[in-house]
């Protein structure tokens, strides 16, 4: 089995506003399970996963609505896609290969890959929670088109406690190569390749975490509430935090420098390469010393013979 740290497959997911074809359910023969306010559509083979999805949605909805004070006033449809083909069909081929789920808060639709299609089935509950956060926040926002991608992804990853984006591993490497993505460029995450997308998700999580650590979770909840008005995101942000988004981004950058600059040293695979390099240098030095010693010995023996 390939050790976890050698896996380069990131299976992230994202929120997609206004583009999902709610019109189409693809060619799949869907069964359905109604657990208000959710309806789960699934293929017959996925019945057990559909039961699990319904329980997860109910539990997470109760938890999140209490935590962030948002409620659903309409039915949410959740599709459990039994194949890559049906996932691509329902999402109109708009999701890169690293995506595992998508949420459309306007049409109140969640489209998920069935756990049988995931790289890591254990991650399924967090995927469900992540997409539900998108639905709750996007559904209640007064101006959903204005929500920055870093905020959508950051808050969804934060509230689902996604350990895959909280390690800071990609950020640490990006700090070394001076390739941190400015927050406003994260809006283009759908066009990013896998590694850059992983960095974008880590940054989104990190900035959200930074805001919570610095200003408290209650202010994050106030911001979410404030977004229910017609205010722009930048305006609501300034009203809640008392600073501009740009100023906060600069302060976060300094926080990242302190927190993650040497973080890559904690990564075992980096230690492995450093250890191999040190071992190689030691071996070269030992061989050189031994050769020098042998030459010296020969030299002395030669002088002994001559004298
Ligand atoms: Zn997302």
Short mmCIF file of C-alpha atoms and ligand atoms in Angstrom, two decimals:
data_model
loop_
_atom_site.label_atom_id
_atom_site.label_comp_id
_atom_site.label_asym_id
_atom_site.label_seq_id
_atom_site.Cartn_x
_atom_site.Cartn_y
_atom_site.Cartn_z
CA UNK A 1 0.00 0.00 0.00
CA UNK A 2 1.24 3.48 -0.82
CA UNK A 3 2.02 5.47 2.37
CA UNK A 4 -0.42 8.32 2.94
CA UNK A 5 2.21 11.03 2.61
CA UNK A 6 3.11 9.89 -0.91
CA UNK A 7 -0.44 10.25 -2.13
CA UNK A 8 -0.77 13.23 -4.40
CA UNK A 9 -4.48 12.88 -4.88
CA UNK A 10 -6.41 15.72 -3.36
CA UNK A 11 -10.11 15.18 -3.27
CA UNK A 12 -11.55 18.56 -2.58
CA UNK A 13 -14.89 20.02 -3.37
CA UNK A 14 -16.42 23.34 -3.86
CA UNK A 15 -19.44 25.48 -4.07
CA UNK A 16 -20.73 26.39 -7.47
CA UNK A 17 -23.26 29.16 -7.72
CA UNK A 18 -25.87 29.48 -10.42
CA UNK A 19 -24.44 27.04 -12.89
CA UNK A 20 -25.88 23.66 -12.00
CA UNK A 21 -28.46 22.34 -14.39
CA UNK A 22 -31.26 21.73 -11.89
CA UNK A 23 -33.33 20.83 -14.94
CA UNK A 24 -31.52 17.58 -15.53
CA UNK A 25 -31.23 14.44 -13.48
CA UNK A 26 -29.11 12.68 -16.06
CA UNK A 27 -29.79 9.19 -17.35
CA UNK A 28 -29.71 7.52 -13.95
CA UNK A 29 -32.71 5.62 -12.64
CA UNK A 30 -33.01 7.39 -9.29
CA UNK A 31 -34.73 6.13 -6.17
CA UNK A 32 -35.55 8.70 -3.53
CA UNK A 33 -35.63 9.03 0.23
CA UNK A 34 -37.49 11.89 1.87
CA UNK A 35 -36.26 13.23 5.20
CA UNK A 36 -37.61 16.81 5.41
CA UNK A 37 -36.22 19.27 4.56
CA UNK A 38 -34.09 16.93 2.42
CA UNK A 39 -34.79 14.53 -0.44
CA UNK A 40 -31.96 12.15 -1.28
CA UNK A 41 -31.79 10.70 -4.79
CA UNK A 42 -29.70 7.56 -5.16
CA UNK A 43 -29.06 4.51 -7.33
CA UNK A 44 -30.45 1.26 -5.91
CA UNK A 45 -26.95 -0.10 -5.11
CA UNK A 46 -26.33 2.91 -2.88
CA UNK A 47 -29.33 2.39 -0.57
CA UNK A 48 -27.12 2.00 2.53
CA UNK A 49 -25.18 5.17 1.60
CA UNK A 50 -28.48 7.01 1.05
CA UNK A 51 -29.58 6.06 4.59
CA UNK A 52 -26.24 7.29 5.93
CA UNK A 53 -26.55 10.55 3.95
CA UNK A 54 -30.03 11.22 5.34
CA UNK A 55 -28.84 10.70 8.94
CA UNK A 56 -25.79 12.90 8.37
CA UNK A 57 -27.83 15.71 6.79
CA UNK A 58 -30.31 15.69 9.70
CA UNK A 59 -27.61 15.70 12.39
CA UNK A 60 -25.48 18.36 10.66
CA UNK A 61 -28.47 20.56 9.88
CA UNK A 62 -29.46 20.63 13.55
CA UNK A 63 -25.90 21.34 14.64
CA UNK A 64 -25.17 24.03 12.03
CA UNK A 65 -28.47 25.86 12.28
CA UNK A 66 -27.88 26.23 16.05
CA UNK A 67 -24.23 27.21 15.59
CA UNK A 68 -24.64 29.85 12.87
CA UNK A 69 -28.31 30.71 13.33
CA UNK A 70 -29.46 29.87 9.80
CA UNK A 71 -32.48 27.80 8.79
CA UNK A 72 -33.77 26.32 5.56
CA UNK A 73 -37.24 27.31 4.45
CA UNK A 74 -37.30 25.08 1.39
CA UNK A 75 -36.51 21.51 0.35
CA UNK A 76 -32.92 20.62 -0.48
CA UNK A 77 -32.31 17.89 -3.06
CA UNK A 78 -29.19 15.78 -2.60
CA UNK A 79 -27.97 13.48 -5.39
CA UNK A 80 -25.69 10.56 -4.62
CA UNK A 81 -23.94 9.79 -7.90
CA UNK A 82 -23.02 6.11 -8.36
CA UNK A 83 -20.42 6.81 -11.07
CA UNK A 84 -18.07 9.45 -12.43
CA UNK A 85 -20.29 9.55 -15.52
CA UNK A 86 -23.46 10.41 -13.63
CA UNK A 87 -21.58 13.01 -11.51
CA UNK A 88 -20.25 14.69 -14.66
CA UNK A 89 -23.67 14.50 -16.29
CA UNK A 90 -25.41 16.23 -13.37
CA UNK A 91 -22.70 18.86 -12.99
CA UNK A 92 -22.56 19.50 -16.73
CA UNK A 93 -18.83 18.55 -16.78
CA UNK A 94 -17.99 21.74 -14.92
CA UNK A 95 -16.17 20.10 -12.01
CA UNK A 96 -12.44 19.29 -12.27
CA UNK A 97 -11.44 15.67 -11.65
CA UNK A 98 -10.41 16.47 -8.06
CA UNK A 99 -13.93 17.57 -7.08
CA UNK A 100 -16.11 15.21 -5.04
CA UNK A 101 -19.17 17.30 -4.41
CA UNK A 102 -20.86 20.52 -5.32
CA UNK A 103 -23.61 22.71 -3.91
CA UNK A 104 -25.95 25.08 -5.66
CA UNK A 105 -27.58 27.21 -2.91
CA UNK A 106 -29.84 29.03 -5.38
CA UNK A 107 -31.54 25.87 -6.65
CA UNK A 108 -30.90 24.14 -3.28
CA UNK A 109 -29.20 21.16 -4.84
CA UNK A 110 -26.26 19.14 -3.52
CA UNK A 111 -24.50 16.74 -5.87
CA UNK A 112 -22.14 14.23 -4.29
CA UNK A 113 -20.06 11.34 -5.49
CA UNK A 114 -21.24 8.18 -3.77
CA UNK A 115 -18.72 7.01 -1.11
CA UNK A 116 -18.06 4.04 -3.43
CA UNK A 117 -16.52 6.55 -5.89
CA UNK A 118 -14.37 8.38 -3.34
CA UNK A 119 -10.62 7.97 -2.74
CA UNK A 120 -11.28 7.99 1.00
CA UNK A 121 -14.77 6.88 2.05
CA UNK A 122 -14.10 7.94 5.65
CA UNK A 123 -14.16 11.52 4.44
CA UNK A 124 -17.77 11.29 3.25
CA UNK A 125 -19.39 12.80 6.42
CA UNK A 126 -17.15 15.88 6.14
CA UNK A 127 -18.00 16.21 2.46
CA UNK A 128 -21.73 16.18 3.32
CA UNK A 129 -21.24 18.79 6.05
CA UNK A 130 -19.09 20.98 3.79
CA UNK A 131 -21.76 21.10 1.07
CA UNK A 132 -24.53 21.71 3.61
CA UNK A 133 -22.64 24.78 4.90
CA UNK A 134 -22.58 26.11 1.31
CA UNK A 135 -26.34 25.62 1.03
CA UNK A 136 -27.11 27.31 4.38
CA UNK A 137 -24.87 30.32 3.81
CA UNK A 138 -25.58 30.82 0.10
CA UNK A 139 -29.32 30.27 0.60
CA UNK A 140 -29.61 33.00 3.23
CA UNK A 141 -27.18 35.53 1.71
CA UNK A 142 -28.83 38.72 0.47
CA UNK A 143 -26.22 39.03 -2.25
CA UNK A 144 -24.92 35.48 -2.91
CA UNK A 145 -23.09 36.38 -6.13
CA UNK A 146 -20.89 38.71 -4.08
CA UNK A 147 -19.60 36.06 -1.64
CA UNK A 148 -15.88 35.56 -2.27
CA UNK A 149 -14.76 32.01 -2.95
CA UNK A 150 -12.22 32.11 -0.10
CA UNK A 151 -15.09 32.85 2.30
CA UNK A 152 -17.39 30.13 0.91
CA UNK A 153 -14.67 27.50 0.97
CA UNK A 154 -13.02 28.74 4.16
CA UNK A 155 -16.17 28.68 6.27
CA UNK A 156 -17.31 25.31 4.82
CA UNK A 157 -13.90 23.72 5.55
CA UNK A 158 -13.74 25.38 8.97
CA UNK A 159 -17.20 24.25 10.09
CA UNK A 160 -16.65 20.72 8.78
CA UNK A 161 -13.26 20.61 10.60
CA UNK A 162 -11.58 19.40 7.44
CA UNK A 163 -8.13 18.16 8.45
CA UNK A 164 -7.14 17.77 4.78
CA UNK A 165 -6.92 21.54 4.38
CA UNK A 166 -5.84 22.53 7.89
CA UNK A 167 -2.29 21.12 7.86
CA UNK A 168 -0.70 24.22 6.29
CA UNK A 169 1.58 21.96 4.24
CA UNK A 170 0.87 23.65 0.88
CA UNK A 171 1.03 27.12 2.49
CA UNK A 172 4.45 26.38 3.99
CA UNK A 173 5.83 25.39 0.58
CA UNK A 174 4.17 28.39 -1.09
CA UNK A 175 5.82 30.73 1.45
CA UNK A 176 9.22 29.28 0.55
CA UNK A 177 8.62 29.76 -3.17
CA UNK A 178 6.80 33.08 -2.71
CA UNK A 179 3.69 31.74 -4.45
CA UNK A 180 0.86 32.49 -2.02
CA UNK A 181 -2.32 33.15 -4.02
CA UNK A 182 -3.92 36.56 -3.27
CA UNK A 183 -7.38 35.98 -1.79
CA UNK A 184 -9.28 37.64 -4.64
CA UNK A 185 -7.62 35.29 -7.17
CA UNK A 186 -9.10 32.27 -5.35
CA UNK A 187 -12.37 33.15 -7.13
CA UNK A 188 -10.84 31.36 -10.13
CA UNK A 189 -10.31 28.05 -8.25
CA UNK A 190 -12.36 26.09 -10.81
CA UNK A 191 -9.62 26.74 -13.35
CA UNK A 192 -6.80 25.71 -10.99
CA UNK A 193 -4.96 22.43 -11.36
CA UNK A 194 -4.96 20.03 -8.41
CA UNK A 195 -1.92 21.35 -6.52
CA UNK A 196 -2.86 25.01 -6.87
CA UNK A 197 -6.46 24.20 -5.87
CA UNK A 198 -5.16 22.45 -2.74
CA UNK A 199 -3.22 25.63 -1.86
CA UNK A 200 -6.32 27.77 -2.50
CA UNK A 201 -8.36 25.60 -0.10
CA UNK A 202 -5.64 25.69 2.57
CA UNK A 203 -5.47 29.48 2.30
CA UNK A 204 -9.26 29.84 2.50
CA UNK A 205 -9.31 27.70 5.63
CA UNK A 206 -6.31 29.51 7.14
CA UNK A 207 -7.75 33.00 6.63
CA UNK A 208 -11.08 31.93 8.17
CA UNK A 209 -9.24 30.30 11.07
CA UNK A 210 -7.13 33.46 11.50
CA UNK A 211 -10.31 35.61 11.72
CA UNK A 212 -11.83 33.27 14.31
CA UNK A 213 -8.61 33.14 16.37
CA UNK A 214 -8.15 36.91 16.25
CA UNK A 215 -11.73 38.17 16.55
CA UNK A 216 -13.67 35.22 18.01
CA UNK A 217 -16.23 32.86 16.47
CA UNK A 218 -19.10 35.15 17.51
CA UNK A 219 -17.88 37.79 15.04
CA UNK A 220 -17.84 35.20 12.25
CA UNK A 221 -21.48 34.44 13.11
CA UNK A 222 -22.26 38.20 13.07
CA UNK A 223 -20.64 38.42 9.63
CA UNK A 224 -22.78 35.50 8.36
CA UNK A 225 -25.88 37.24 9.76
CA UNK A 226 -24.83 40.58 8.26
CA UNK A 227 -24.56 38.95 4.82
CA UNK A 228 -28.32 38.38 4.89
CA UNK A 229 -28.74 42.09 4.20
CA UNK A 230 -28.15 43.69 0.81
CA UNK A 231 -24.70 44.89 1.86
CA UNK A 232 -21.71 43.90 -0.24
CA UNK A 233 -19.33 41.40 1.34
CA UNK A 234 -16.58 44.04 1.67
CA UNK A 235 -19.00 46.42 3.40
CA UNK A 236 -20.30 43.75 5.83
CA UNK A 237 -16.71 42.68 6.57
CA UNK A 238 -15.66 46.24 7.42
CA UNK A 239 -18.73 46.75 9.62
CA UNK A 240 -18.06 43.60 11.65
CA UNK A 241 -14.26 43.60 11.91
CA UNK A 242 -13.63 47.35 11.83
CA UNK A 243 -10.91 46.98 9.15
CA UNK A 244 -10.83 46.55 5.38
CA UNK A 245 -10.49 43.11 3.89
CA UNK A 246 -7.16 44.19 2.39
CA UNK A 247 -5.75 45.22 5.80
CA UNK A 248 -6.91 41.91 7.28
CA UNK A 249 -5.24 40.04 4.40
CA UNK A 250 -1.89 41.76 5.12
CA UNK A 251 -2.16 40.92 8.85
CA UNK A 252 -3.02 37.30 7.95
CA UNK A 253 0.03 37.11 5.68
CA UNK A 254 2.25 38.06 8.64
CA UNK A 255 0.44 35.46 10.78
CA UNK A 256 1.11 32.81 8.11
CA UNK A 257 4.80 33.78 7.92
CA UNK A 258 5.11 33.12 11.66
CA UNK A 259 2.93 30.02 11.79
CA UNK A 260 3.87 28.15 8.62
CA UNK A 261 7.31 29.40 7.45
CA UNK A 262 9.20 26.39 8.86
CA UNK A 263 6.20 24.11 8.93
CA UNK A 264 7.50 22.02 6.02
CA UNK A 265 10.21 20.69 8.37
CA UNK A 266 7.49 18.89 10.33
CA UNK A 267 6.51 16.94 7.28
CA UNK A 268 7.94 13.42 7.53
CA UNK A 269 8.58 13.06 3.82
CA UNK A 270 10.73 16.21 3.87
CA UNK A 271 12.66 14.74 6.81
CA UNK A 272 13.13 11.60 4.78
CA UNK A 273 14.75 13.53 1.91
CA UNK A 274 16.85 15.65 4.29
CA UNK A 275 18.00 12.45 6.11
CA UNK A 276 18.93 10.81 2.78
CA UNK A 277 20.90 13.94 1.80
CA UNK A 278 22.74 14.06 5.16
CA UNK A 279 23.49 10.33 4.94
CA UNK A 280 24.85 10.80 1.42
CA UNK A 281 27.13 13.67 2.57
CA UNK A 282 28.36 11.60 5.55
CA UNK A 283 29.12 8.60 3.30
CA UNK A 284 31.05 10.83 0.83
CA UNK A 285 33.05 12.37 3.68
CA UNK A 286 33.85 8.96 5.22
CA UNK A 287 35.04 7.61 1.84
CA UNK A 288 37.20 10.72 1.30
CA UNK A 289 38.74 10.44 4.78
CA UNK A 290 39.37 6.74 4.31
CA UNK A 291 41.03 7.34 0.91
CA UNK A 292 43.19 10.10 2.40
CA UNK A 293 44.18 7.79 5.25
CA UNK A 294 45.06 4.96 2.80
CA UNK A 295 47.13 7.31 0.61
CA UNK A 296 48.96 8.60 3.69
CA UNK A 297 49.64 5.00 4.80
CA UNK A 298 51.00 4.06 1.36
CA UNK A 299 53.12 7.16 1.35
CA UNK A 300 54.62 6.25 4.74
CA UNK A 301 55.20 2.62 3.68
CA UNK A 302 56.89 3.84 0.50
CA UNK A 303 59.18 6.13 2.50
CA UNK A 304 59.95 3.24 4.88
CA UNK A 305 60.90 0.97 1.96
CA UNK A 306 63.13 3.69 0.37
CA UNK A 307 64.94 4.43 3.62
ZN1 LIG B 1 -16.81 23.90 -1.11
#
